[in-house]
XYZ file of C-alpha atoms in Angstrom:
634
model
C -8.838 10.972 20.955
C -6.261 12.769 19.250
C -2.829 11.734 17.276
C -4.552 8.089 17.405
C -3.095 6.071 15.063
C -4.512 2.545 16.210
C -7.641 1.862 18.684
C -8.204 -1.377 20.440
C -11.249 -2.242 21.316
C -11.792 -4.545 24.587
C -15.429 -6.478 25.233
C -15.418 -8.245 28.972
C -18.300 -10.784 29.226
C -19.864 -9.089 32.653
C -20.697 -12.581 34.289
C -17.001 -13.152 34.176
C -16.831 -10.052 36.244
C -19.721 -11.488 38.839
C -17.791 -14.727 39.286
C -14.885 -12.853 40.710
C -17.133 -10.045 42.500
C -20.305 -10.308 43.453
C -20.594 -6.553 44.636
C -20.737 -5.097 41.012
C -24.301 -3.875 41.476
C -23.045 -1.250 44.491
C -19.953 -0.284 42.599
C -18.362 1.049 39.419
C -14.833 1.541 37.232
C -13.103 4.235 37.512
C -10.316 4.382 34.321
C -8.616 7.303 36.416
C -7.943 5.259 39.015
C -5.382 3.194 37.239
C -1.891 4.593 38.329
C 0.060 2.079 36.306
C -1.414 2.713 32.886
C 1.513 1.440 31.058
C 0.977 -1.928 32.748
C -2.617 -2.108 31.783
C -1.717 -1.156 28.104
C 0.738 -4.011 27.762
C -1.885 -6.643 29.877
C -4.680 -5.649 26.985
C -1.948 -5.478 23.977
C -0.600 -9.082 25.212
C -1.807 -10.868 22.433
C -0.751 -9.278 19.808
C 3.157 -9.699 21.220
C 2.121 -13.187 22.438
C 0.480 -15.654 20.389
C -2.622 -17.078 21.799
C -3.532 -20.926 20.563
C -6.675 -21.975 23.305
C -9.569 -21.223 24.767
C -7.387 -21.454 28.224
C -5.076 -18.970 27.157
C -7.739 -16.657 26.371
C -9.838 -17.089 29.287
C -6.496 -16.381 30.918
C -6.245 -13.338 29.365
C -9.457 -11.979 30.257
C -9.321 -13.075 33.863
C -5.795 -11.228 34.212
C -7.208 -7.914 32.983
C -10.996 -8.317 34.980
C -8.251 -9.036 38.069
C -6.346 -5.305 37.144
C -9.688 -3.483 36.588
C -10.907 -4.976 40.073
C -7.981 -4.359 41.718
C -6.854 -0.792 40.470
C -10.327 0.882 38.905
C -13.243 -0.194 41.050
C -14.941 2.160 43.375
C -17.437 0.969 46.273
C -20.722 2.879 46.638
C -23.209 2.622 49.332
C -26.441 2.180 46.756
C -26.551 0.542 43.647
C -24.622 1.672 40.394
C -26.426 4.089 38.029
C -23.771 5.451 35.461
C -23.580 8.843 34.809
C -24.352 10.041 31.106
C -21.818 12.232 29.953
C -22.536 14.496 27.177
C -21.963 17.895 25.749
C -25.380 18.556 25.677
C -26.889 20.364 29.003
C -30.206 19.958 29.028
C -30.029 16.306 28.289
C -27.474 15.565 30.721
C -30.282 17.545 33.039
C -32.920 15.462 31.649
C -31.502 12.076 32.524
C -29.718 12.851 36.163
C -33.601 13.721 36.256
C -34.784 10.010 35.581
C -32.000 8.755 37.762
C -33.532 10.243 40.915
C -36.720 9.762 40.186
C -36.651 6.024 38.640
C -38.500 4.379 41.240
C -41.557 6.741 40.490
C -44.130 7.236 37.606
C -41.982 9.122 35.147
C -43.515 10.312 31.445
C -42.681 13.122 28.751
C -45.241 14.838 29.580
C -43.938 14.934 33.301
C -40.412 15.748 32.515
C -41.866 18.385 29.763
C -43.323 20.283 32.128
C -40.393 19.976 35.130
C -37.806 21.634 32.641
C -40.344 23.992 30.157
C -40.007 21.988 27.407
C -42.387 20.370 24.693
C -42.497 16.249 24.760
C -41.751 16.349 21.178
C -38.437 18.236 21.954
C -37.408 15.335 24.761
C -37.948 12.832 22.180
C -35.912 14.284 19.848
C -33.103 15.024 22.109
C -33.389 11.193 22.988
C -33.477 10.200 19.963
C -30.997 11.948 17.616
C -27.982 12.293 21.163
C -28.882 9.065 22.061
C -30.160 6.719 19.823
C -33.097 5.673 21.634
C -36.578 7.027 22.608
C -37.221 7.842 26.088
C -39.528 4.731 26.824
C -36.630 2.449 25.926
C -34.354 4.504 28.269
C -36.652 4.431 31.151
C -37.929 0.997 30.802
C -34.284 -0.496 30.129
C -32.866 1.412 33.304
C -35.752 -0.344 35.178
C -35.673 -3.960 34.377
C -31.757 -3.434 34.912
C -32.144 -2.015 38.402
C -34.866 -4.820 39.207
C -32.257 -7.769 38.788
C -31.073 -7.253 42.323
C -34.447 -7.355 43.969
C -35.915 -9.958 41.781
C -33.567 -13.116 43.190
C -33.963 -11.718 46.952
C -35.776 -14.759 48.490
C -38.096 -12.640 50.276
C -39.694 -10.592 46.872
C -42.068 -12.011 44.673
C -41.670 -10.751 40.898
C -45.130 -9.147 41.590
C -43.525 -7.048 44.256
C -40.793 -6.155 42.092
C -42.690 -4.773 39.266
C -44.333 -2.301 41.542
C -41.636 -1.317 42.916
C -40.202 -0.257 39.476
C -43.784 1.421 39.240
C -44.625 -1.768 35.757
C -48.580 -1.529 35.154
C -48.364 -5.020 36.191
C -46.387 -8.681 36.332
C -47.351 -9.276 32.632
C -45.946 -6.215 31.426
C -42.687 -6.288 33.503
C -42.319 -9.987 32.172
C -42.665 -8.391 28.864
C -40.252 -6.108 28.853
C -37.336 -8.288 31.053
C -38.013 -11.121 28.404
C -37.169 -8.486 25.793
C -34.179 -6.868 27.299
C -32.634 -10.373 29.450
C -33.751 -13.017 26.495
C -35.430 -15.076 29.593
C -38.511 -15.044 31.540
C -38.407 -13.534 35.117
C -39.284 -16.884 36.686
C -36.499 -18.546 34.957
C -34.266 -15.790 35.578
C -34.654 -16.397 39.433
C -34.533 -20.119 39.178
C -31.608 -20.270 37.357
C -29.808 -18.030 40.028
C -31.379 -19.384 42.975
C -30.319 -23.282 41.611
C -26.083 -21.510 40.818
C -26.556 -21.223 36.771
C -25.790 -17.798 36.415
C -22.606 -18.123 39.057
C -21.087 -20.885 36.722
C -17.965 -20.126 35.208
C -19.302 -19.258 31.663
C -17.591 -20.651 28.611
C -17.426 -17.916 26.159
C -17.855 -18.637 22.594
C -16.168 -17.467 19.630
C -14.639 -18.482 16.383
C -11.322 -20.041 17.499
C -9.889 -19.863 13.937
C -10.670 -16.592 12.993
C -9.499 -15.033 16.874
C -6.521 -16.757 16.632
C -5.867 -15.516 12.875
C -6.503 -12.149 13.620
C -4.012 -12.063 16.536
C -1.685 -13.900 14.414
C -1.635 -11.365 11.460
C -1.709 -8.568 14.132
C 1.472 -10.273 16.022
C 4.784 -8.281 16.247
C 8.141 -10.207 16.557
C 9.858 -9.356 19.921
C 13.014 -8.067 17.943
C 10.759 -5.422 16.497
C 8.639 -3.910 19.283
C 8.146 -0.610 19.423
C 9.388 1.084 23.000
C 7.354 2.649 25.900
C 7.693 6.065 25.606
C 6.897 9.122 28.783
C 6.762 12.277 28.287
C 7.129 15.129 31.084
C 7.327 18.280 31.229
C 9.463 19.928 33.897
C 7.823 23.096 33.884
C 4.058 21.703 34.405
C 4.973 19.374 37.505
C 3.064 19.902 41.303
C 5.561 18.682 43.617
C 2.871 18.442 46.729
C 4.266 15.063 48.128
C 7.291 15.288 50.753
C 9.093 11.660 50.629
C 10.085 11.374 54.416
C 13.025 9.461 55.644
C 11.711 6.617 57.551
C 13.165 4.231 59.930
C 15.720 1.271 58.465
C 15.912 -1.498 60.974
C 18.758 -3.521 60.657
C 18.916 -7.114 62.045
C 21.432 -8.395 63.894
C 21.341 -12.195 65.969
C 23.324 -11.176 68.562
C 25.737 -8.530 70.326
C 29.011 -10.652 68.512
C 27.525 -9.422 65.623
C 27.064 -6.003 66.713
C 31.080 -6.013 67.075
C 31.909 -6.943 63.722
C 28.900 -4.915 62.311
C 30.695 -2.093 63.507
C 34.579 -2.972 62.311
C 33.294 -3.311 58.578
C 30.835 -0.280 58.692
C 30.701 2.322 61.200
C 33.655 4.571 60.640
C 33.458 4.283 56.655
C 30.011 5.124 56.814
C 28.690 3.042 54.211
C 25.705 2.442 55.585
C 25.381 6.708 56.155
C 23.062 6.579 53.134
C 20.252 4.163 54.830
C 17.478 7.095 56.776
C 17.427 6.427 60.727
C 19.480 3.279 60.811
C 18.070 1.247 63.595
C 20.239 -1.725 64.930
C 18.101 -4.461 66.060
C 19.993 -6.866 68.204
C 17.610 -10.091 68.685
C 19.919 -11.928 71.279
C 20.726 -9.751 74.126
C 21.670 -12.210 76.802
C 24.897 -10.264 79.067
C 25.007 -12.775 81.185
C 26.998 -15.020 79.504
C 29.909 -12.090 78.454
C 32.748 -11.632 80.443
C 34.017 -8.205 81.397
C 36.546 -7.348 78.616
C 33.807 -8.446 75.978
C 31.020 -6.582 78.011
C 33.897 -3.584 77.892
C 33.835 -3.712 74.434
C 30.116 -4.239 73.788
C 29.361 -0.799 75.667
C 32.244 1.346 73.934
C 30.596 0.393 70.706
C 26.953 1.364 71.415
C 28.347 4.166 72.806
C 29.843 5.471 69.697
C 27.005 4.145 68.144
C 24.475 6.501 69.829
C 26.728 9.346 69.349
C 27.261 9.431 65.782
C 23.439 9.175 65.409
C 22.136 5.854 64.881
C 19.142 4.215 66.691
C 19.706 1.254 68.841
C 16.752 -1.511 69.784
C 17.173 -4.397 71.936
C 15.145 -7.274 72.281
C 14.468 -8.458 75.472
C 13.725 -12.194 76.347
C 10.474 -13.092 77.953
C 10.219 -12.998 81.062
C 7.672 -13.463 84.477
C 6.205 -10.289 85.476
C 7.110 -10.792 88.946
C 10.502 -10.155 88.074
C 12.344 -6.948 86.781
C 14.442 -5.921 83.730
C 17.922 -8.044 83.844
C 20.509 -6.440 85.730
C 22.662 -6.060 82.749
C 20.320 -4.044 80.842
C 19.917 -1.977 83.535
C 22.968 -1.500 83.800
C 23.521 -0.692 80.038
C 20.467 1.603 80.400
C 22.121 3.196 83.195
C 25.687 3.466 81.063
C 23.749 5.477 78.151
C 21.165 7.456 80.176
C 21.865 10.792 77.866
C 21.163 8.885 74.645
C 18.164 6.829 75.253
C 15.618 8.818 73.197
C 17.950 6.902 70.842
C 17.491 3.075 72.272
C 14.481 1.140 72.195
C 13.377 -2.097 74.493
C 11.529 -4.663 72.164
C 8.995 -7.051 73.306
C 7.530 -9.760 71.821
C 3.353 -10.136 72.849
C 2.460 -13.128 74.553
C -0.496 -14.218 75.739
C 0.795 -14.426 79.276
C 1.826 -11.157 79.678
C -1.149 -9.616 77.398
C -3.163 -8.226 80.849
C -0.140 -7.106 82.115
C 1.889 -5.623 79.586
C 0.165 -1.870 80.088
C 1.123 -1.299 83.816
C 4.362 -2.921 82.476
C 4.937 -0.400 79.638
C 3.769 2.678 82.196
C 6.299 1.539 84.663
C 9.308 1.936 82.272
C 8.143 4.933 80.550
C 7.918 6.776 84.622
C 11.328 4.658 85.043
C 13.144 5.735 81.762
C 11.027 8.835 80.629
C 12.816 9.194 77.257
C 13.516 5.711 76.234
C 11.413 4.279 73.190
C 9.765 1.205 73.949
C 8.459 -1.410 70.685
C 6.246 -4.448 70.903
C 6.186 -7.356 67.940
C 2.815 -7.468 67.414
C 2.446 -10.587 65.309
C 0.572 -12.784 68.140
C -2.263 -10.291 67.925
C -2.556 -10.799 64.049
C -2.647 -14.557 64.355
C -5.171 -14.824 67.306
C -7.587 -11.956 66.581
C -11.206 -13.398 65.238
C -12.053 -10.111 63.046
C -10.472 -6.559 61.899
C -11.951 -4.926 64.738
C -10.575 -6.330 68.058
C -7.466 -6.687 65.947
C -6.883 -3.108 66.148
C -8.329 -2.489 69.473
C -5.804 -4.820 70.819
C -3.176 -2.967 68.984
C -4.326 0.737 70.183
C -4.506 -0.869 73.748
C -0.203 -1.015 73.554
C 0.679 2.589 73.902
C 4.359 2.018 72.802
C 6.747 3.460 70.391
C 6.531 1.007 67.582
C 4.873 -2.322 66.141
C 7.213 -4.638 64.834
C 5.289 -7.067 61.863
C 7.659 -9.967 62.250
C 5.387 -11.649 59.408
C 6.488 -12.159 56.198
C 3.736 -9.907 54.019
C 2.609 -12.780 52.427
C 1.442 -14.833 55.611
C 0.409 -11.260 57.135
C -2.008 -10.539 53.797
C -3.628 -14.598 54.616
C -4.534 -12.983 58.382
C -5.827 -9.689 57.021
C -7.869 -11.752 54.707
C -9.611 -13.533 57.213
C -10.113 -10.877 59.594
C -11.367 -8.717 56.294
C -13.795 -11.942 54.677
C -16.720 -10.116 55.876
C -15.450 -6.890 54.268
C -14.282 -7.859 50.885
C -14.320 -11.129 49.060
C -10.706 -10.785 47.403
C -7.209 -11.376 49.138
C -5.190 -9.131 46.986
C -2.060 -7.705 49.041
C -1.994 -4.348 48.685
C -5.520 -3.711 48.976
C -5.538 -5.286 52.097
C -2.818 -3.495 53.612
C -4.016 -0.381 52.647
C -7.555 -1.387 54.772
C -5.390 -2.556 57.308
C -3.388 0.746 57.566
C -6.929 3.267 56.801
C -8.927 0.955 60.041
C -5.303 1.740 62.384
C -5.402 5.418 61.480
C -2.841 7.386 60.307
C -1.241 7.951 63.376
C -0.901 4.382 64.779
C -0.284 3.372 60.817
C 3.130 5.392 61.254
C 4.800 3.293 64.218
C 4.447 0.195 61.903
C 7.566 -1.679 61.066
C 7.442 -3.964 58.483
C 10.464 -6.647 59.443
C 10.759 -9.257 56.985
C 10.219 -8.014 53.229
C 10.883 -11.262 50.930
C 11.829 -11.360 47.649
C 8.021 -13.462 47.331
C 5.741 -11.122 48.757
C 7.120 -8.481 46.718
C 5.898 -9.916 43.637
C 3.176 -10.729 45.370
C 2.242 -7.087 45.909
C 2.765 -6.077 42.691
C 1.648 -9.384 40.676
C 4.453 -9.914 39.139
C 6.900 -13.196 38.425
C 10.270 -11.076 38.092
C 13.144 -12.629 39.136
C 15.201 -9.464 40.003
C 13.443 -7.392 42.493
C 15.241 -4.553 42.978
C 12.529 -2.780 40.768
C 10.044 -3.599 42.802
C 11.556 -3.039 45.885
C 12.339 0.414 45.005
C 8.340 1.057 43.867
C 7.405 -0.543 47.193
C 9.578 1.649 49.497
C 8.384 5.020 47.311
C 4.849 3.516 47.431
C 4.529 2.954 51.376
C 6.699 5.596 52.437
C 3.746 7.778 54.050
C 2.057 4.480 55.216
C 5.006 3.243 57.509
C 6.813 4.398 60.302
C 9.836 1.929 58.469
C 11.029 -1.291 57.075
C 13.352 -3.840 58.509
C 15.997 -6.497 56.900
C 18.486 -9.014 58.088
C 22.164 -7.601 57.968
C 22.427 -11.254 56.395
C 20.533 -14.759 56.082
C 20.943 -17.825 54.877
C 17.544 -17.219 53.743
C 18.003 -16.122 50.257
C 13.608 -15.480 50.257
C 14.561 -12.728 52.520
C 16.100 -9.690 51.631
C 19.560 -8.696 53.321
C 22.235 -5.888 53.091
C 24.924 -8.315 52.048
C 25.904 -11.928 50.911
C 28.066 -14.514 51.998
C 30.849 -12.726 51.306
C 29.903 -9.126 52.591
C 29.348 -8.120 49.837
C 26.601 -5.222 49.160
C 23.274 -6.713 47.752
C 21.744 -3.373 45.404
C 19.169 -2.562 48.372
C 22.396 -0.575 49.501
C 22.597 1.035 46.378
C 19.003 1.558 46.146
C 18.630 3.687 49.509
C 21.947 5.697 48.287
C 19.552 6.733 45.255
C 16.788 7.561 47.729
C 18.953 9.660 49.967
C 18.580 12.655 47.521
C 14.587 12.719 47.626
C 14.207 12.992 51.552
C 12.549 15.682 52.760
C 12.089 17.184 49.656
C 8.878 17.774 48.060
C 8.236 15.464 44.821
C 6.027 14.869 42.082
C 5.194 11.048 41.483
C 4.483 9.583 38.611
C 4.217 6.152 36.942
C 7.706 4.846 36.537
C 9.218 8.120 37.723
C 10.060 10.154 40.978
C 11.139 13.711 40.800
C 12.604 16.226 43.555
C 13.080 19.739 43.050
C 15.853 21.817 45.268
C 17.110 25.445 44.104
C 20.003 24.280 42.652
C 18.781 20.941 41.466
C 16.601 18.323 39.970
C 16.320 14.782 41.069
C 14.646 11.788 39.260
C 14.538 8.383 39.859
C 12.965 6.763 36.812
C 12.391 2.753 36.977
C 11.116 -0.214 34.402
C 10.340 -3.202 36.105
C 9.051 -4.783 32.703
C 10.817 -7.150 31.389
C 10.348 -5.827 27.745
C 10.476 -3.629 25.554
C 13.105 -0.809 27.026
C 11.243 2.178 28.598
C 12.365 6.096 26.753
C 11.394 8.785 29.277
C 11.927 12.204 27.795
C 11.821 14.950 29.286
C 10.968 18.859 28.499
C 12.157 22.060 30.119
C 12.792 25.764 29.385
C 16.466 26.022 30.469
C 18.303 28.419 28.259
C 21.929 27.407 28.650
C 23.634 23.830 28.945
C 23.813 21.986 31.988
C 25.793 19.325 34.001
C 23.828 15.784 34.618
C 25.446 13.270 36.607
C 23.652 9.380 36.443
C 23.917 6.481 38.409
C 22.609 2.839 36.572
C 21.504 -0.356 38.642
C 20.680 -3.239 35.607
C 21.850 -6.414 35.049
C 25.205 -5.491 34.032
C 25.607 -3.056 37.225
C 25.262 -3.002 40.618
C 23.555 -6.106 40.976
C 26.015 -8.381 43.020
C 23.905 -11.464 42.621
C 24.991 -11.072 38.349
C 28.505 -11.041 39.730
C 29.039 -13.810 42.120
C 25.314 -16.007 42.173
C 24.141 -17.709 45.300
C 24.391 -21.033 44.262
C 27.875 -20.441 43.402
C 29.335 -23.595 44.178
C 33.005 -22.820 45.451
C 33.226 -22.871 49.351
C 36.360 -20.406 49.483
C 36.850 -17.375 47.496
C 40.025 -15.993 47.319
C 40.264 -12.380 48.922
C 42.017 -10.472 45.464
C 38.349 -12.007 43.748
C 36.450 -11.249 46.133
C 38.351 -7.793 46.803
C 37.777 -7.369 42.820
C 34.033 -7.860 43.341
C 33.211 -5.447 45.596
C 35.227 -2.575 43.785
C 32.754 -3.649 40.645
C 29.551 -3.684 42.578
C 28.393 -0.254 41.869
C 25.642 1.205 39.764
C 27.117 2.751 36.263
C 28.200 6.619 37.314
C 28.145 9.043 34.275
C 28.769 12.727 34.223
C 28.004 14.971 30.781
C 27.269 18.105 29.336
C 24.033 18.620 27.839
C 23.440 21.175 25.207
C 20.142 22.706 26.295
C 18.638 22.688 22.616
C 19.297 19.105 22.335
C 16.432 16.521 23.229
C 16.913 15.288 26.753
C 15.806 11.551 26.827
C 16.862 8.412 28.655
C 16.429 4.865 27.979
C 15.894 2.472 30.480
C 16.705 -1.329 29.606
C 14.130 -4.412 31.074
C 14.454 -4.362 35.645
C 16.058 -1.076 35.734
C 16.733 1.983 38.024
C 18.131 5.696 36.922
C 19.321 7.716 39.081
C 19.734 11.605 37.732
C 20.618 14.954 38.942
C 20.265 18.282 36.921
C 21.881 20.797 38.013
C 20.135 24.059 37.533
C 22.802 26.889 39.042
């Protein structure tokens, strides 16, 4: 460790770790696993910002970080865990990958001595002056600890097990497990066998003197010391190419479709969002007369031509009969865009043996038109992972709508998954969701109701402003995906929606026009930051979701003259329309010159400067928020 000025040092109890995983013994931690190191820095260093007065808030404490290292470090292995000795010296590093292979048979000096050249007096005193220990204690240590696993199996007897671990015999494997365990073999295995050593253990310390050390280690908020990143502009691999996905936007019927398109179209304020789908959920013709029908077509028409994506959900129907008139007619109207328009259908169990000669007969019918099937039936009926995704693969469509919320989709994967995994967190299970559908089927996923709930619940946090996390989510998933989908608005204020009561923008709009600069582009991603190179240009995106202390990103590069960097801000203070005018505001009417005054100050913070190449460039990111910069390099 270099430039160190203070080391922490962190002791788990490891049945602590069995209670919440009982695979340990086929797995290990991984420390470069952890993308988020900043996060597990400030879960470790919690104490010393927070004081800590009881054994609950320190069993807390130590359940939150065994949950992080579970979640973010372990790796699964098909065999049991041996860790690897790392050390400078070659021939011992040799010497014990030797033992490792080799531990279930007779192993001595003499043995090893004469498999690598060497004297026995030389192996002891590489053992004992590099590590610390002779080479009996080594072997015979790495023994008893690989025989715990066997030894409670019901159907081994300890006899068995100390032959298999090549022990002269039971007395001498009792021995040396009462010497390295503190317990006899026998009551080892009873203990286990009658749930002793699965019982939550109470860990013991010296409550005064913990709680004093914390105390005189304890730094008043007012004085903490920010995050600091460091990167270096020069060093960076940009190998990942952020893709614009689809944005499905919710509509409840074709009336809204109108007025949708009188506040937004022709200003193109929603330009920004990447392959705006609309998604009209009502679309019943038979109740519109022919002026409104008139109008209805004129506006998907310009729709389709100025680019965006159009998806209609059709009602259920009986087999027997055929697509409603009016929508064939409408398909009929738009023929030359309909690589553009998509026919959603919700699975049923009625129609499940049918709907395959039903999706073959439109795709002969209408060769080019998309075709999208909500999928979320399948999730709740399937008994395990595996017909889950058959059933799935069976629909050879266009898309799979997730009509879920995440959170009630993560309770399904977990029971499909229980004989997988024994833990129910989120992510992970969306990821083995995604890696069992394959790449390929993983794309036409469409996620279509993201709450403000399951996004904290993906990234374990409590934050009350989510725009952070919505932002990480979106960069996060964007190879996973083939899109995301929100309501235009809802009354539901769980869900998350383009604009409020008042039409005004909610700061996923703002969000997405940050994003528009990254697509197709290739990036480098890092914790907290997001950068996309061009030939003229630099992009970042840098984000702190914590809640304190404020987050300093500088950044290092070899331009010779001064450049131009323009900035756009989403905090508290800016952007955030929900600080301006809050939900539960209480006043049913809102005069127009307010509200008219609200939406002209619902914008991130836009700032333009200079910057003198020689000077430090740094930036300084308050608690929940989101930087926008471009550098321009010309």
């Amino acid at each position: 460790m270099l430039n160190v000025q203070d080391v922490v040092e962190l002791k788990l109890p490891l049945p602590l770790f069995y209670e919440k995983d009982s695979n340990l013994s086929n797995s290990y931690f991984d420390f470069n696993r952890i993308h988020f190191l900043e996060q597990f820095r400030n879960l470790v260093l919690q104490p010393i910002h927070q004081s800590i007065s009881d054994e609950i808030a320190v069993t807390n404490y130590i359940s939150n970080i065994i949950d992080f290292l579970i979640r973010e470090a372990k790796v699964m292995l098909p065999t049991y865990y041996i860790p690897p000795l790392h050390t400078k010296h070659p021939l011992l590093q040799n010497l014990t990958d030797y033992i490792h292979e080799n531990i279930h048979t007779k192993i001595h000096t003499k043995q090893v001595a004469e498999t690598f050249f060497i004297s026995q007096s030389y192996i002891s005193i590489l053992f004992s002056n590099v590590l610390n220990m002779n080479f009996k204690y080594y072997t015979s240590s790495l023994r008893i600890a690989l025989s715990l696993f066997d030894l409670v199996q019901e159907h081994k007897s300890i006899y068995d097990v100390a032959m298999k671990y090549q022990f002269t015999n039971v007395s001498t494997y009792s021995k040396h497990f009462k010497n390295y365990i503190h317990i006899p073999p026998k009551k080892y295995v009873r203990d286990f066998r009658d749930g002793c050593l699965s019982m939550t253990t109470q860990i013991k310390f010296d409550r005064a003197q913990f709680i004093d050390y914390f105390n005189s280690n304890q730094i008043a908020p007012q004085h903490m010391s920010n995050e600091q990143q460091i990167i270096n502009l020069s060093t960076l691999s940009f190998d990942t190419v952020f893709e614009p996905s689809f944005t499905f936007i919710k509509l409840n019927n074709l009336n809204d479709l109108l007025l949708f398109s009188e506040k937004h179209i022709d200003n193109r304020s929603l330009s920004h969002f990447p392959k705006v789908n609309i998604n009209i959920l009502n679309t019943n013709l038979n109740h519109l007369n022919s002026l409104k029908s008139q109008q209805i077509l004129s506006v998907v028409q310009h729709l389709l031509m100025n680019g965006y994506y159009l998806t209609f959900k059709i009602p259920d129907f009986t087999l027997s009969q055929t697509i409603a008139i009016p929508i064939k007619n409408l398909l009929t109207e738009i023929k030359h865009h309909l690589d553009h328009v998509t026919l959603q259908f919700d699975f049923t169990t009625h129609l499940s043996n049918h709907l395959p000669m039903m999706i073959t007969t439109l795709k002969q019918n209408y060769p080019m038109l998309k075709i999208g099937i909500i999928i979320d039936n399948i999730l709740k009926n399937s008994n395990d992972i595996l017909e889950m995704i058959e059933s799935i693969k069976t629909l050879n469509v266009d898309f799979y709508y997730i009509n879920f919320d995440l959170s009630r989709f993560n309770k399904l994967l977990t029971h499909v998954l229980s004989q997988s995994i024994h833990q129910s967190n989120l992510k992970q299970n969306i990821d083995l969701f995604c890696e069992h559908l394959g790449p390929m089927y993983a794309k036409k996923l469409i996620l279509n109701h993201i709450t403000h709930t399951a996004l904290k619940e993906y990234f374990n946090r409590s934050n009350q402003d989510t725009h952070v996390l919505l932002t990480q989510f979106l960069i996060e998933t964007n190879t996973l995906f083939g899109g995301v989908g929100y309501a235009y608005y809802s009354d539901n204020t769980n869900c998350l929606m383009l604009v409020n009561q008042y039409s005004s923008y909610m700061p996923i709009v703002h969000i997405y026009h940050f994003l528009e600069s990254f697509y197709n582009c290739k990036c480098a991603l890092m914790p907290n930051v997001v950068i996309a190179k061009t030939n003229t240009q630099y992009h970042l995106m840098l984000l702190n979701e914590q809640t304190t202390p404020s987050l300093i990103i500088r950044i290092h590069h070899n331009f010779i003259k001064s450049f131009p960097i323009f900035s756009r801000l989403i905090n508290k203070e800016h952007g955030m329309v929900t600080q301006l005018m809050p939900s539960d505001l209480a006043h049913s009417y809102i005069a127009k010159n307010i509200l008219s005054a609200i939406d002209n100050a619902n914008y991130p913070l836009s700032k333009l400067e200079m910057h003198y190449f020689k000077d430090p460039l740094q930036f300084t990111l308050s608690s929940h928020s989101i930087l926008y910069v471009m550098i321009s390099i010309n």
